[in-house]
Structure formats: C-alpha cells, structure tokens
Coordinates of C-alpha atoms and ligand atoms in Angstrom, one line a residue:
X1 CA 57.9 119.8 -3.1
X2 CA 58.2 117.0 -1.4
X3 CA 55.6 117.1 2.1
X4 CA 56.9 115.7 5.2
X5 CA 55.5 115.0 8.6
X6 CA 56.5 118.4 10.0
X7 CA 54.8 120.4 7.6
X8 CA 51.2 120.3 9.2
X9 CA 52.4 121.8 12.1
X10 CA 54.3 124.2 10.3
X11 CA 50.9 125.1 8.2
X12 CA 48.6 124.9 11.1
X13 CA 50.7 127.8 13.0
X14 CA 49.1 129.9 10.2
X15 CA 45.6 128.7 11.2
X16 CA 43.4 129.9 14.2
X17 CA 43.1 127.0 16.6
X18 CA 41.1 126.8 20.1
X19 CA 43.3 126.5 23.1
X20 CA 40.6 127.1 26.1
X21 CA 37.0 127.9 26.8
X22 CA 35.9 131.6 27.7
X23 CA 34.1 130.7 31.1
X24 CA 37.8 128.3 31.7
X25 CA 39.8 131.1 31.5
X26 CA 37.4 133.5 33.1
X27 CA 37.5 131.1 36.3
X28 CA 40.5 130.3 36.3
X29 CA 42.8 133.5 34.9
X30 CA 45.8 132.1 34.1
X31 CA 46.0 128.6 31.8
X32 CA 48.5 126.2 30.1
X33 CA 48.1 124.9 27.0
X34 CA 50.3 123.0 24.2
X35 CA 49.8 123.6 20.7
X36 CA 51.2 122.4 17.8
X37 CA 54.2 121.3 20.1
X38 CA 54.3 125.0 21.8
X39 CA 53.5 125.3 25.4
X40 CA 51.6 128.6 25.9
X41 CA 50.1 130.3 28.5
X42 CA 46.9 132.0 27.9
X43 CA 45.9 134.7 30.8
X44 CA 43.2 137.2 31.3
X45 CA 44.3 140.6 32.1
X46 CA 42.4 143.6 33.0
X47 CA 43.2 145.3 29.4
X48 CA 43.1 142.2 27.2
X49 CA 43.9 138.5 27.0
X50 CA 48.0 138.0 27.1
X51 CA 48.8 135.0 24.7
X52 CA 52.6 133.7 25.2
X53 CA 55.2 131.1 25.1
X54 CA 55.1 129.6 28.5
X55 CA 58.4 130.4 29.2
X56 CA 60.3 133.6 31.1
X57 CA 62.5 135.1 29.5
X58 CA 64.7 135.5 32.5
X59 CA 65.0 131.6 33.9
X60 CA 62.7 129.6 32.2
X61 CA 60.3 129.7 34.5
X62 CA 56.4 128.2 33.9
X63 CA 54.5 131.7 33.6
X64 CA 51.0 129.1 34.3
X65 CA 52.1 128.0 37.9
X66 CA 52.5 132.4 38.0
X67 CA 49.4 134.7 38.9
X68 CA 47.9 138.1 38.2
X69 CA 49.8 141.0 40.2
X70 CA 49.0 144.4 39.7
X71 CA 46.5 143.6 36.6
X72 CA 50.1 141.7 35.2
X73 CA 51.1 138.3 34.6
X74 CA 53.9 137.5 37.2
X75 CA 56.6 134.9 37.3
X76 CA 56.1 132.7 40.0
X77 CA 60.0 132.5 39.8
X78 CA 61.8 135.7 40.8
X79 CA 58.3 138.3 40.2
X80 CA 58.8 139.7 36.5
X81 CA 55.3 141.0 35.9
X82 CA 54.4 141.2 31.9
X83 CA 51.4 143.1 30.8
X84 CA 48.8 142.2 28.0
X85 CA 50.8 143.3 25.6
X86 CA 53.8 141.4 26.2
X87 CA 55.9 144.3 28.1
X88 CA 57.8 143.8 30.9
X89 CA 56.7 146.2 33.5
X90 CA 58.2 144.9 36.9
X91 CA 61.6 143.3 37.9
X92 CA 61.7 143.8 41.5
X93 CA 65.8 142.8 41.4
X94 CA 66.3 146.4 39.4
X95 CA 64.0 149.2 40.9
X96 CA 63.3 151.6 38.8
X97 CA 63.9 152.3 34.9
X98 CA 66.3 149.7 33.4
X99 CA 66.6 149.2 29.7
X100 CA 66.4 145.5 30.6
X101 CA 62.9 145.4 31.0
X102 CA 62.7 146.5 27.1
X103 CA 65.1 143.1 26.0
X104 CA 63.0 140.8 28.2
X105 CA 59.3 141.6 26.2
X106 CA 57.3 138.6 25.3
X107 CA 56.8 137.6 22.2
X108 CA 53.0 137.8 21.9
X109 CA 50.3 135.7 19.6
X110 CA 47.2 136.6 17.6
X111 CA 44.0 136.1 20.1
X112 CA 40.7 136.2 19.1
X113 CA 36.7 135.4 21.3
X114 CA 34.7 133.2 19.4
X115 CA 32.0 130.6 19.4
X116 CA 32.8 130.8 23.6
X117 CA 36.3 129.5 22.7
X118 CA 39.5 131.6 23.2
X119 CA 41.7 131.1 19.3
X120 CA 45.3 131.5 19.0
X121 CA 47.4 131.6 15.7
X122 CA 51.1 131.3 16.4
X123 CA 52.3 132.5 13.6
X124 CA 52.0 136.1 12.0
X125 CA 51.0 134.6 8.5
X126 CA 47.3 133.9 8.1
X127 CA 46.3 131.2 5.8
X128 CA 42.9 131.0 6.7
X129 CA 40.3 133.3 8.7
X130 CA 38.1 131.4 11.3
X131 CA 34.9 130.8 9.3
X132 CA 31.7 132.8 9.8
X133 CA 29.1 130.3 11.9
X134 CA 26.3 132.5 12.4
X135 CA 23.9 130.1 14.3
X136 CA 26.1 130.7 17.3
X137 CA 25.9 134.1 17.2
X138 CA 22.1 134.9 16.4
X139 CA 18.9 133.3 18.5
X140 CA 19.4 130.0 18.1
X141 CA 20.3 128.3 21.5
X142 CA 23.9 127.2 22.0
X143 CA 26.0 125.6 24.3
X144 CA 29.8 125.0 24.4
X145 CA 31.3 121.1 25.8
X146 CA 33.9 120.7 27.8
X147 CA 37.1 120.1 25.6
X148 CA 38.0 116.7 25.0
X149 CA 41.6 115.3 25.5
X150 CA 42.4 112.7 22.5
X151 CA 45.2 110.5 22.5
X152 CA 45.5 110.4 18.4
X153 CA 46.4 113.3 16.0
X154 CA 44.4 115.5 14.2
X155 CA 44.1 114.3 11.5
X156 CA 42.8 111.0 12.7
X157 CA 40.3 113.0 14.6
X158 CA 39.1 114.1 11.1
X159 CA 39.3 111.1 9.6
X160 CA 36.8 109.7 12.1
X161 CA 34.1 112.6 12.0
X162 CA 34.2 112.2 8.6
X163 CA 34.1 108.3 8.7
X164 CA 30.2 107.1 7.0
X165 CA 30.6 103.5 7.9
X166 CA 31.1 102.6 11.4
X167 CA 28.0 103.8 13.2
X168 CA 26.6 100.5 13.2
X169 CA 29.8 98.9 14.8
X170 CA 31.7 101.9 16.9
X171 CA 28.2 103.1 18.0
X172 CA 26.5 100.0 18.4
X173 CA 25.9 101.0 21.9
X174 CA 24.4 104.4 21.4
X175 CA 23.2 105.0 18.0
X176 CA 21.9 101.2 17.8
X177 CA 23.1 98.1 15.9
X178 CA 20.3 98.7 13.4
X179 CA 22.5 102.1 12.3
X180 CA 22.6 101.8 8.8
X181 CA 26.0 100.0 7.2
X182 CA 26.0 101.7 3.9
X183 CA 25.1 105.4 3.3
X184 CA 24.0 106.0 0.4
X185 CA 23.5 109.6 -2.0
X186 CA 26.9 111.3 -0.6
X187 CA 26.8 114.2 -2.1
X188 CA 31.1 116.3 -2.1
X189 CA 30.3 119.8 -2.9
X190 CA 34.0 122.0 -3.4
X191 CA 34.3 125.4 -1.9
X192 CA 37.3 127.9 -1.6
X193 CA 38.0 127.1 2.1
X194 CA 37.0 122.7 2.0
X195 CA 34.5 121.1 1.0
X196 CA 31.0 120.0 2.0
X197 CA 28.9 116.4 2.1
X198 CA 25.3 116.4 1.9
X199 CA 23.5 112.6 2.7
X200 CA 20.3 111.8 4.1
X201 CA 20.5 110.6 7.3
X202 CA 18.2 107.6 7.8
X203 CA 16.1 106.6 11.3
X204 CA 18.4 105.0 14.2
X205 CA 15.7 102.5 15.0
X206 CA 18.1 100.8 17.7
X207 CA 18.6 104.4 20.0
X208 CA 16.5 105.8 22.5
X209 CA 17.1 109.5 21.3
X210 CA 13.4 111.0 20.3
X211 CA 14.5 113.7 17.8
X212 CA 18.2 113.2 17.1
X213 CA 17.7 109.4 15.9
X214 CA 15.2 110.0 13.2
X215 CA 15.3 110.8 9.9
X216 CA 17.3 114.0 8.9
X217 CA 19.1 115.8 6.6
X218 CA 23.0 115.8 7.3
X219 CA 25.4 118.4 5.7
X220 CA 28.9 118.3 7.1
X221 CA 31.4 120.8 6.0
X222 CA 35.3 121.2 6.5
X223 CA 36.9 124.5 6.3
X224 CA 40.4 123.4 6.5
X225 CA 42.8 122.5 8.0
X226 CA 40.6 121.4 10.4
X227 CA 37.0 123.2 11.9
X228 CA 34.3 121.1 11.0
X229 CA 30.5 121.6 11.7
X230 CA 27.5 119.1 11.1
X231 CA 24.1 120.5 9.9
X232 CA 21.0 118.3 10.8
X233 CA 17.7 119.2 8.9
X234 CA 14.8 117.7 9.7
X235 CA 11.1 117.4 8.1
X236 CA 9.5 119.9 11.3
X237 CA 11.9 122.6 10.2
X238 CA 13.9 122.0 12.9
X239 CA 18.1 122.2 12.8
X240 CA 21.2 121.5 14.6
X241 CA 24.8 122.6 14.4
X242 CA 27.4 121.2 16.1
X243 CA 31.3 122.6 15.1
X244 CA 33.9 120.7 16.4
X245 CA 37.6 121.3 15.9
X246 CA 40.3 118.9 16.9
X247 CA 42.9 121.5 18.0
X248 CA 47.0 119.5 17.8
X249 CA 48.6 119.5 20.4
X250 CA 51.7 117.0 19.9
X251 CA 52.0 114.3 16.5
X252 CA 50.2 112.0 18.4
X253 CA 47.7 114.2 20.3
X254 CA 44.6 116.7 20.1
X255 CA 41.9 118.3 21.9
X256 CA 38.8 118.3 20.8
X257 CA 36.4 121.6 20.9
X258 CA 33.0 121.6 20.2
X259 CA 29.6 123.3 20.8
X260 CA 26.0 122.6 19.5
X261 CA 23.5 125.0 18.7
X262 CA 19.8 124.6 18.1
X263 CA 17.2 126.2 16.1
X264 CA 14.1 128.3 18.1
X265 CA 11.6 126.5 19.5
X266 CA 13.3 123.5 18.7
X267 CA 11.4 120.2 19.6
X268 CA 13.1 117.5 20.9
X269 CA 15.7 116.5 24.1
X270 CA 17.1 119.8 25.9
X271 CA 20.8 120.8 24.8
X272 CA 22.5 119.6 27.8
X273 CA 20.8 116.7 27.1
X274 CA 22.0 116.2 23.3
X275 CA 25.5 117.3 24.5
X276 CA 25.0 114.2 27.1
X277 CA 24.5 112.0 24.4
X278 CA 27.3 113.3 22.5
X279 CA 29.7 113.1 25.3
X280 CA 28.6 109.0 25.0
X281 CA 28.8 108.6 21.5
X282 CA 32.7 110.8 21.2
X283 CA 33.6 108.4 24.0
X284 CA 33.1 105.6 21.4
X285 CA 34.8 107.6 18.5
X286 CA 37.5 108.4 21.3
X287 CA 38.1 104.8 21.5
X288 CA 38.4 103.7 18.3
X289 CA 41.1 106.4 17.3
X290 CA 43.3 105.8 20.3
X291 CA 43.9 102.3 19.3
X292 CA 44.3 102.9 15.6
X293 CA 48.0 102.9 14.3
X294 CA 49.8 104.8 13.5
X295 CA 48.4 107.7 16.0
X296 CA 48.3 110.0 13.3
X297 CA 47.1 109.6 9.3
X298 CA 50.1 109.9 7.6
X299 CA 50.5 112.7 5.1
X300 CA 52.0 111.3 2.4
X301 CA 50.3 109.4 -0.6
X302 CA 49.9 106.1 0.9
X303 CA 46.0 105.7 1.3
X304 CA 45.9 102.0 2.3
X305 CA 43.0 99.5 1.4
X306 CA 39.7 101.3 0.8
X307 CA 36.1 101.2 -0.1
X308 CA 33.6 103.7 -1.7
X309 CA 32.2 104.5 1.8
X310 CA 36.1 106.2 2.2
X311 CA 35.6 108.8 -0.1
X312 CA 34.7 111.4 2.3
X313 CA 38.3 110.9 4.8
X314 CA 40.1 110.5 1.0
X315 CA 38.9 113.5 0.1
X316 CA 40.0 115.3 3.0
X317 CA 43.8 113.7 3.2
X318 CA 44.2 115.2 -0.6
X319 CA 42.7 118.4 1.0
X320 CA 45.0 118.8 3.7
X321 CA 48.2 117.8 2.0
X322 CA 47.1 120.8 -0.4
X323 CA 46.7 122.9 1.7
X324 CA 49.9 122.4 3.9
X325 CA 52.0 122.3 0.8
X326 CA 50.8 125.5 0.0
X327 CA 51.5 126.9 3.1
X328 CA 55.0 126.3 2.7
X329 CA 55.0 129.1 -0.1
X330 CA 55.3 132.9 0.2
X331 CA 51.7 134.2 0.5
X332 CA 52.0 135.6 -3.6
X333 CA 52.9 132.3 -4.6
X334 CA 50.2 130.6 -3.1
X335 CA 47.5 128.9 -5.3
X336 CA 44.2 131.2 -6.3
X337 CA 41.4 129.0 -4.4
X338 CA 39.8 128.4 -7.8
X339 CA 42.9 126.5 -8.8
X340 CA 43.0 124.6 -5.9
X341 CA 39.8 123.2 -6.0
X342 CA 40.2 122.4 -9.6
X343 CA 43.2 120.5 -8.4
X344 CA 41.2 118.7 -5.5
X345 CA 38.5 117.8 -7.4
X346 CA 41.2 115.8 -10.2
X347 CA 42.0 114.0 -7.5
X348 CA 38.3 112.5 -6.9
X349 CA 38.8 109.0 -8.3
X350 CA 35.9 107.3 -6.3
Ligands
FES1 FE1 60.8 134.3 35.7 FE2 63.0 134.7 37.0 S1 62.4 133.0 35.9 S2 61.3 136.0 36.9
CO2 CO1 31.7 108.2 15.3

C-alpha cells in the first residue's frame, strides 16, 4: 500500500488524543477544540462529558459560543439543547413531542479522564488503548502544564523530543553551552506498543538547575502514534516522569500536553518550579520546529542527510509509517505486534 499524507490523520482518529485539561473544562464548561482537522466541542454536563462535532445539526451553528441550559448543551443559534448523550431534548420552534428531535441527534465521540487531561478518539475503531502511567496515579507528586500551542505538526514535535543532539545549541540558554554534543550508550529497546531509549544522561555544568542538571539516568519511551514519557533516575533514588503528547490539530499544527510527576520525598527544585524551567527550555524546542521546513516530517521514505545521533527520530518515522499503514486495514488483518516489531527492528540500519 502505498502511504500518503492523509493517512496519519486517518490512523490517529483511531488513537486517544488530549483535547483540554480537567480544571479547563471544569472552569470553563463548554470548549472548542480542533483535532485532526475536526472542530469539536467538548462540554461538561451534569450526567457526563458531551464530546461532539462543533456543528448543529439544524444551521450550522458554533455549539462553543452555546452554554449549558437546563443541565444541556444549547445552541446559541435558535436554542436546540442536546444532552450528554448526544440527544436532542429541546427545540423551542416545535413544543412538544416531534420525531425531529430523533433525526437531529449528535453524533457523539469516545471520552475518557486521565492523567488530568480530558481524551477523545474520533473514530469507533481503537488501535491503541492510552497506556498505563501509574506514577500519576499513585503518591508520587504530579502536576499538569498548561497546553502548548505549536505551529509545526506532530510529528515534528516528536522528532524533536526525540532529538539527542541539539541540547548544546537549541538549549544553549537553559541547559548550558557545556550540554554534551554527542550522547553516547543509546540503548532502542522494542515493545508491542513503541519503543524505548535508555542513555545516561551526563551533568549540565553550564545550568543553574540543582537536581535536574546532574547526572541521571534517562529512559524515554513512545507508545505510538504519539504519547511519549521521559524517566529520569538519579543516584539518591530519586525519579521524574514527565509525558507529553503532541495532540494534531491541522498538517501543520499541534498542541502540546504534558505533566510531570515526582517521586516522594523528592529532593531537589519544587514542581512548579521544574515545570518553570520546562516552560523555558519547550520555548526553545518551540522555536526551532516552527522554523523547520516543511512544517511537518513527511511520511514517506525520504529520510534526508543523517548522522548516528538520528537514530532515535529514524526509528520512530519507520514506527509511525507502520503503524498508520496498518491502520488502514480491517482490525483481523492487522499485523500481530510480534510481527511488527520484527519488521521495525529490520529496519534499524544505524
Ligand atoms: Fe443550532 Fe439553529 S443552528 S439551533
Ligand atoms: Co529540546
């Protein structure tokens, strides 16, 4: 099969993605959101979270310029009110009973609460559960960032966090010129749902950081398509885990969702503190990917001019064209996930 530029979207509908934060749509009720070229509206009603194509079904009407009527969604156009599950309860133009209100039911998407993010999967075809990150759900101490608007795709998101070389040049500012140029012992481990690196980390001598610039342990992980976490160990005992997930919005644009988590008793800067620093160094990352071209990696088998320190983004573009290409088959045609990774690791020619 041949993979074109619409297939990630196509595969990605079949993937849990993040469209808001919890306390966002706690707040605020009723929000917008595009993703993967949909606009949806996301809105918390009494009996459950209402998921939707932002769009009546009478006029076309923006359901997130609407509010929340009689524990409904309303139109802001002409009053329809839609409850969570999609039903039209309330045209005010036909009182009582009408068989109308049955044709003009939403058609409602897959919600789930996790990690403090609200997840939608637009399509009714799973290829992937939203994996199991249990430091965010036991006593360690998390916090969730504020989601980052990116002006690149995805993909080049990924292609960034998974990027070993340009601390030194992209970070000079906060990790500190004297961040090492060549990484050395990058360890790919293969699992069912991605893949996993495993590198020492070594000391950021230029950055004023205490904990977070020494020596450590560093374990990043993809489950695709695209929820990545990073795993810092150091000496003490001490850990980190930030996820982060670049959720598409168009081709050429994402939002990036993140949260860190600490171990108990941890000993170093507080967590609004790390996320501070975090904030700085994406800002750099955020930067660098806007001004790339083109804004998206393309998905075909161009690759371009690369060194051993690209093994890591290679790895993950023959990943994800995997995995979108078998997303395009019926669910009993798919590949067994032992075959797949036999197949990604053939590709491995670094
Ligand atoms: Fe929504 Fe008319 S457009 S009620
Ligand atoms: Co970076």
């Amino acid at each position: 099969m041949k993979i074109t530029e619409e297939m990630p979207f196509q595969a990605l509908c079949k993937t849990w993605q993040p469209v808001c934060l919890e306390r966002d749509l706690q707040q605020r009720e009723i929000i917008s959101y595009t993703l993967l070229n949909e606009e949806i509206v996301i809105a918390k009603l009494p009996d459950g979270i209402l998921a939707a194509r932002d769009l009546c079904p009478h006029r076309g009407a923006k359901f997130g310029i609407g509010q929340i009527v009689n524990g409904n969604l309303q139109c802001p156009y002409h009053g329809w009110e839609f409850d969570s599950a999609g039903s039209c309860q309330e045209i005010p133009s036909i009182p009582g009973d009408s068989p109308i209100k049955q044709q003009a039911c939403l058609k409602r998407f897959d919600v789930q609460l996790r990690y403090g993010m609200v997840w939608v999967k637009l399509d009714d075809d799973e290829m992937a559960p939203l994996p199991e990150i249990p430091e965010f759900e036991n006593d360690w101490t998390y916090l969730v960032g504020d989601p980052v608007p990116t002006g690149a795709g995805f993909r080049r998101e990924i292609d960034n966090y998974l990027d070993m070389s340009h601390f030194a040049f992209a970070h000079a500012k906060t990790l500190g010129v004297a961040a090492a140029k060549v990484i050395t012992g990058i360890d790919i481990t293969h699992y069912e749902d991605g893949f996993q690196m495993d590198a020492p980390f070594p000391e950021l001598e230029g950055a004023d950081t205490g904990k977070l610039s020494r020596g450590h342990h560093r374990r990043q992980r993809i489950y695709l398509p695209n929820f990545t976490t990073i795993r810092q160990s150091w000496n003490d005992g001490d850990e980190r885990v930030l996820v982060h997930i670049p959720s598409p919005n168009t081709q050429e644009s994402c939002t990036m969702f993140w949260a860190l988590a600490i171990s108990p008793n941890f000993d170093g800067p507080r967590p609004e503190d790390q996320m501070r620093f975090a904030v700085s160094v994406y800002a750099e990352d955020k930067e660098m990917m806007e001004n790339q071209r083109p804004a998206e990696v393309p998905i075909g088998n161009e690759i371009g001019v690369m060194v051993p320190a690209d093994r890591l983004p290679i790895t993950y573009k023959r990943a994800i064209r995997k995995f979108v290409l078998d997303a395009m088959l019926p669910p009993e045609d798919r590949l067994k996930p032992l075959e797949q990774r036999e197949i990604v690791d053939s590709y491995l020619i670094l």
